[in-house]
Coordinates of C-alpha atoms in Angstrom, one line a residue:
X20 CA 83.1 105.4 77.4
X21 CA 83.1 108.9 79.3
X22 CA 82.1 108.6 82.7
X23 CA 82.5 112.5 83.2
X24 CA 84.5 115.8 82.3
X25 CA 84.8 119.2 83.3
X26 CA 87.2 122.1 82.9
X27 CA 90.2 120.1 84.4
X28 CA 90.2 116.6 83.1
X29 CA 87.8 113.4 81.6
X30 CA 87.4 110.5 83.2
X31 CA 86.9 107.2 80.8
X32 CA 85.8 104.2 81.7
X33 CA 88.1 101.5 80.1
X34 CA 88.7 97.7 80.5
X35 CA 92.2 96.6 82.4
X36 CA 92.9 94.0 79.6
X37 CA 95.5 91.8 82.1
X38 CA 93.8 91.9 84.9
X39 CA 90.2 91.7 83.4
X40 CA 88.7 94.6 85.1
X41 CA 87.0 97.7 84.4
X42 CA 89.0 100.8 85.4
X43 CA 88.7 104.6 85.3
X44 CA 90.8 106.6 83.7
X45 CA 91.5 110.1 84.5
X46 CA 93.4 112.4 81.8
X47 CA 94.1 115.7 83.0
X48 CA 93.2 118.4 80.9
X49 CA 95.5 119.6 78.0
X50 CA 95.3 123.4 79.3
X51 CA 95.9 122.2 82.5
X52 CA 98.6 119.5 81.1
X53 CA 100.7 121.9 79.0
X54 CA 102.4 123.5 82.2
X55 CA 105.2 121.6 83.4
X56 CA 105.3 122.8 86.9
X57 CA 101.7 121.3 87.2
X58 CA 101.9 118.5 85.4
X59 CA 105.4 117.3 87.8
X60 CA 103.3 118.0 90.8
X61 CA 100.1 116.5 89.0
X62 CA 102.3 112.8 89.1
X63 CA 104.3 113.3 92.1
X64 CA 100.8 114.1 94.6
X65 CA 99.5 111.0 92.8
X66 CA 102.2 108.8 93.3
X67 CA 101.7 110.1 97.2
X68 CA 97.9 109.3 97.0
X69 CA 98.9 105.7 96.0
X70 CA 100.5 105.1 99.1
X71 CA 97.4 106.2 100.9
X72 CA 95.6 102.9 102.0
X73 CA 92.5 103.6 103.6
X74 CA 88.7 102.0 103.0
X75 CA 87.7 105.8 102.6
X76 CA 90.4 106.9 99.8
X77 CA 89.5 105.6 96.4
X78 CA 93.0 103.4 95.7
X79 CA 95.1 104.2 92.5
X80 CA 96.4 101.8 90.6
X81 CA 98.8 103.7 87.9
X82 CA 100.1 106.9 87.1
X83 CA 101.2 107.6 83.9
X84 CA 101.2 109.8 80.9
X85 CA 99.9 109.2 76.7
X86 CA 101.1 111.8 74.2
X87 CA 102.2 114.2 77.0
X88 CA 99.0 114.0 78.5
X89 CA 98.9 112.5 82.3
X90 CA 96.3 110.3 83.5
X91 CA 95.3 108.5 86.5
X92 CA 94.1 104.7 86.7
X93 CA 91.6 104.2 89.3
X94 CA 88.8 101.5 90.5
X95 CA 85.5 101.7 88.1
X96 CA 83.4 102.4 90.9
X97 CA 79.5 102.3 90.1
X98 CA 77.4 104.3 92.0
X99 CA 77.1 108.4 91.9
X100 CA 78.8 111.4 93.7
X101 CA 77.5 112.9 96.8
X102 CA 76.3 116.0 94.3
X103 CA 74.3 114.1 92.5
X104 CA 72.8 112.3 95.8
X105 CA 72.2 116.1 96.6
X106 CA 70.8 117.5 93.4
X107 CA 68.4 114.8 92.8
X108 CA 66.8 113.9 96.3
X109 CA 67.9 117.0 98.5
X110 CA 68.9 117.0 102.2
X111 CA 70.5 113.9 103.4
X112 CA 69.0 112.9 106.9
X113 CA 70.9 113.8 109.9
X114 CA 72.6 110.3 110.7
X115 CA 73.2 109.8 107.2
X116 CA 75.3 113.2 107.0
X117 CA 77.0 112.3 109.8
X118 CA 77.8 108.8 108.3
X119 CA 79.4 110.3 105.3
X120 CA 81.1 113.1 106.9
X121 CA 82.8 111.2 109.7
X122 CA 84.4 108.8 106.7
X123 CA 85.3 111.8 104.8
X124 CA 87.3 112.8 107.6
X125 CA 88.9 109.5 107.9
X126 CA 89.8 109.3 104.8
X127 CA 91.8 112.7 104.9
X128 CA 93.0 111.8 108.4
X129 CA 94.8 109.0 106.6
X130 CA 96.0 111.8 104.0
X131 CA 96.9 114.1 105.7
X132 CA 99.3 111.5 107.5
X133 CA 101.1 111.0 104.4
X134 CA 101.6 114.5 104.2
X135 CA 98.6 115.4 101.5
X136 CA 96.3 118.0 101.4
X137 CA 93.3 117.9 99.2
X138 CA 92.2 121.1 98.6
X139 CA 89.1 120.0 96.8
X140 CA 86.7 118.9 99.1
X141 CA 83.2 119.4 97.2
X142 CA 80.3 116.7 97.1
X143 CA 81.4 116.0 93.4
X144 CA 84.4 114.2 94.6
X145 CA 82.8 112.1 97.1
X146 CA 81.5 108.8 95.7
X147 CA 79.0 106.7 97.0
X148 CA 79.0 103.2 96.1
X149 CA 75.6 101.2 95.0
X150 CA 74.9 99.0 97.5
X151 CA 78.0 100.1 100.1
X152 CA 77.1 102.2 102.8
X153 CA 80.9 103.5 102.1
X154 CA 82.3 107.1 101.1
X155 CA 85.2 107.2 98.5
X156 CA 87.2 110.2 98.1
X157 CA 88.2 111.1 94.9
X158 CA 90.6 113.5 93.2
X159 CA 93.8 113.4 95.7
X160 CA 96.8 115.3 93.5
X161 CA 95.2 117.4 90.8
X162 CA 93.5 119.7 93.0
X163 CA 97.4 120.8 93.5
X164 CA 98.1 120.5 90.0
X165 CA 95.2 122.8 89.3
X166 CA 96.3 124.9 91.9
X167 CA 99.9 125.3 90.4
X168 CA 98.3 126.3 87.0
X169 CA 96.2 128.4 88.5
X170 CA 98.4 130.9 89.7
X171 CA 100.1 131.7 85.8
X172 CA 96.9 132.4 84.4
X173 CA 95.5 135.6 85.7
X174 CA 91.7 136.1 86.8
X175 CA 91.2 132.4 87.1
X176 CA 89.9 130.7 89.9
X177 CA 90.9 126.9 90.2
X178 CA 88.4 124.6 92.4
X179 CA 85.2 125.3 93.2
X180 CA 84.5 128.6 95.2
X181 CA 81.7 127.7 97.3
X182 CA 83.7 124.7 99.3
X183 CA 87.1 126.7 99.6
X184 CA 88.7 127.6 102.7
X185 CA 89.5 131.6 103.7
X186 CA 92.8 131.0 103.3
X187 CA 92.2 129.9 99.7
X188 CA 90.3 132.5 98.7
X189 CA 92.9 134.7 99.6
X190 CA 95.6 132.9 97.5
X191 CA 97.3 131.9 100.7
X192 CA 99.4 128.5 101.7
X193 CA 96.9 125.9 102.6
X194 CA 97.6 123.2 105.1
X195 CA 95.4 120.1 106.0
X196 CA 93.2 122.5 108.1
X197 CA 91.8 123.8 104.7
X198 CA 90.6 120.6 104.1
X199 CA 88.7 121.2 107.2
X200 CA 87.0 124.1 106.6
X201 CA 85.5 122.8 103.2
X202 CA 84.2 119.4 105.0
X203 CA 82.0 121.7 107.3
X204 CA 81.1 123.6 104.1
X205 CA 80.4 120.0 102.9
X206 CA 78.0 119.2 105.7
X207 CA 76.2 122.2 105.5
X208 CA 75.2 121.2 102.0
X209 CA 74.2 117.8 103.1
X210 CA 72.1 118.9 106.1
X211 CA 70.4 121.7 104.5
X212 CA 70.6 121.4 100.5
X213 CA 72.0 124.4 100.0
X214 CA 75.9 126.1 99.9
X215 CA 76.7 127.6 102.9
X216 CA 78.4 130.8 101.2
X217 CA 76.3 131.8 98.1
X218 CA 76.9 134.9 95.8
X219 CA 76.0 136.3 92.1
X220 CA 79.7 135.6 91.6
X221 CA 82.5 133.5 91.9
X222 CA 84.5 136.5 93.8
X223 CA 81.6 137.1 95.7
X224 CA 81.7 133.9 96.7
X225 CA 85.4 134.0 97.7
X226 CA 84.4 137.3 100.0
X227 CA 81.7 135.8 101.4
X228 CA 84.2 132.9 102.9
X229 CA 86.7 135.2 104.1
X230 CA 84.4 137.9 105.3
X231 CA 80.7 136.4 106.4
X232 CA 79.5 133.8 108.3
X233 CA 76.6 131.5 107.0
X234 CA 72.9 131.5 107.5
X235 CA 72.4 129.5 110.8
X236 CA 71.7 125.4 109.4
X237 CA 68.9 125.2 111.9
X238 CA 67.1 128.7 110.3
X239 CA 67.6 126.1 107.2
X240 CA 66.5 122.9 108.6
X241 CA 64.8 123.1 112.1
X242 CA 66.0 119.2 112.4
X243 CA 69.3 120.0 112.5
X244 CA 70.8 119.7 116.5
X245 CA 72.2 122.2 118.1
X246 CA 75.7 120.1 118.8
X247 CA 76.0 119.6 115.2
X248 CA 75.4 123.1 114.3
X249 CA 78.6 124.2 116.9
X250 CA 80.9 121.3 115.0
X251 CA 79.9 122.7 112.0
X252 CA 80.8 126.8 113.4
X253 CA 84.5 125.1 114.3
X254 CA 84.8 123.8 111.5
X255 CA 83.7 126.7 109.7
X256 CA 86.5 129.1 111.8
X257 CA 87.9 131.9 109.7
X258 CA 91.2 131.4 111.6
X259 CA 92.8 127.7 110.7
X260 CA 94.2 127.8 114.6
X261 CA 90.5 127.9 115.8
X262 CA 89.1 124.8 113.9
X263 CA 89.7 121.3 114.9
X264 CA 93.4 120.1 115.9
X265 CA 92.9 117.1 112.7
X266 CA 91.3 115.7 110.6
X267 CA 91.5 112.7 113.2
X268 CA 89.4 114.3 116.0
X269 CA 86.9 115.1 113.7
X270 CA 86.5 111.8 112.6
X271 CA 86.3 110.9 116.2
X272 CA 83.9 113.7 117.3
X273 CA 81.2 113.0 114.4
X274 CA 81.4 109.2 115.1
X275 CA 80.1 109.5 118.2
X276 CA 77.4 112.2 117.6
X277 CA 76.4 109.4 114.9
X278 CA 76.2 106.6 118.0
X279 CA 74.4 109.5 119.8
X280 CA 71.7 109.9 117.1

């Protein structure tokens, strides 16, 4: 069965015959699969993301290709994205945002040590488990793939623009510190239900990022502390220098505001 699509690729659920266990299996998109360059770096960032062991990084078990088309076999994992968690009940309270975004970073801390950048850090690829107070992060290598096919097709904007970085939104090189930048754009959602950069348009979006700063969380959500709210603003730094030092520290940092709540 489908467990989900969009413009870059399906995800199937499907039954691991040898093993007996259900899988998912994602198949990159055919517009996105057609260009070599992305489709190389589409199986070479996955391979990468395999060697990634961490509780916080959803584990892949193959990477291969059917009729020209690559796909990813993954864990069945039932339960729903952080999105979903989002559009349905709102706000998360303050210890659980912190819960989720201090595994989030975790998990790209143990990324970003193997040298991989994620570029997509939205709610829709974070999973939460039923049952498992545990985040997964999803969609390691064809954020990069989608970024490579992105740049031969004029006017189009790959990811999604409200949880880029600055330096995306300009077309720039990205490093880990991107990643950053969209996990305080992450927690901003979760703490106040809404995007933290918001426009009629996708470019306005992108302007907003590199050119505005967000409405304060607290003039959101009054229960949002004021220590939270400054992690959030150095997270949020226009300048990559000015955020955190890793992915690491932040992990660290909103691990022990959650033992302070």
């Amino acid at each position: 069965g489908v467990v989900a699509s969009g413009g870059m690729g399906i995800v199937l659920k499907g039954l691991d015959v040898a093993l007996n266990r259900y899988v998912a299996v994602k198949v990159l998109a055919p517009h996105v699969a057609t260009d070599g360059a992305a489709r190389q770096r589409f199986a070479r960032e996955a391979k990468a993301a395999a060697a990634v062991v961490h509780d916080n990084v959803i584990p892949i078990y193959a990477v291969d290709a059917f009729k020209g088309l690559p796909y990813l076999v993954m864990p069945y994992i039932r339960g729903w994205s952080l999105q979903k968690r989002l559009s349905e009940q709102g706000p998360l309270s303050i210890s659980e945002a912190l819960r989720v975004a201090a595994q989030t970073a975790a998990g790209l801390a143990a990324a970003h040590a193997q040298g991989l950048v994620h570029r997509d850090i939205k709610p829709a690829n974070l999973l939460l488990p039923e049952g498992v107070e545990r985040v997964t992060i999803t969609d390691f290598g064809l954020a990069r793939a989608v970024d490579d096919r992105s740049v031969t097709r004029v006017g189009v904007i790959a990811g999604t623009p409200e949880f880029m970085s600055p330096e995306q939104a300009r077309g720039e090189d990205v490093d880990y510190r991107s990643d950053l930048f969209s996990l305080g754009s992450v927690i901003y959602a979760m703490c106040t239900g809404d995007v933290a950069f918001r426009a009629q348009t996708s470019y306005g979006v992108l302007w907003q990022i590199s050119e505005r700063e967000p409405v304060p969380m607290r003039e959101l959500n009054d229960k949002v502390p004021q220590w939270l709210e400054r992690v959030v603003a150095k997270l949020h730094a226009k300048r990559p220098s000015a955020r955190f030092e890793s992915a690491e520290e932040v992990a660290t940092v909103l691990n022990q505001c959650l033992a302070h709540t």
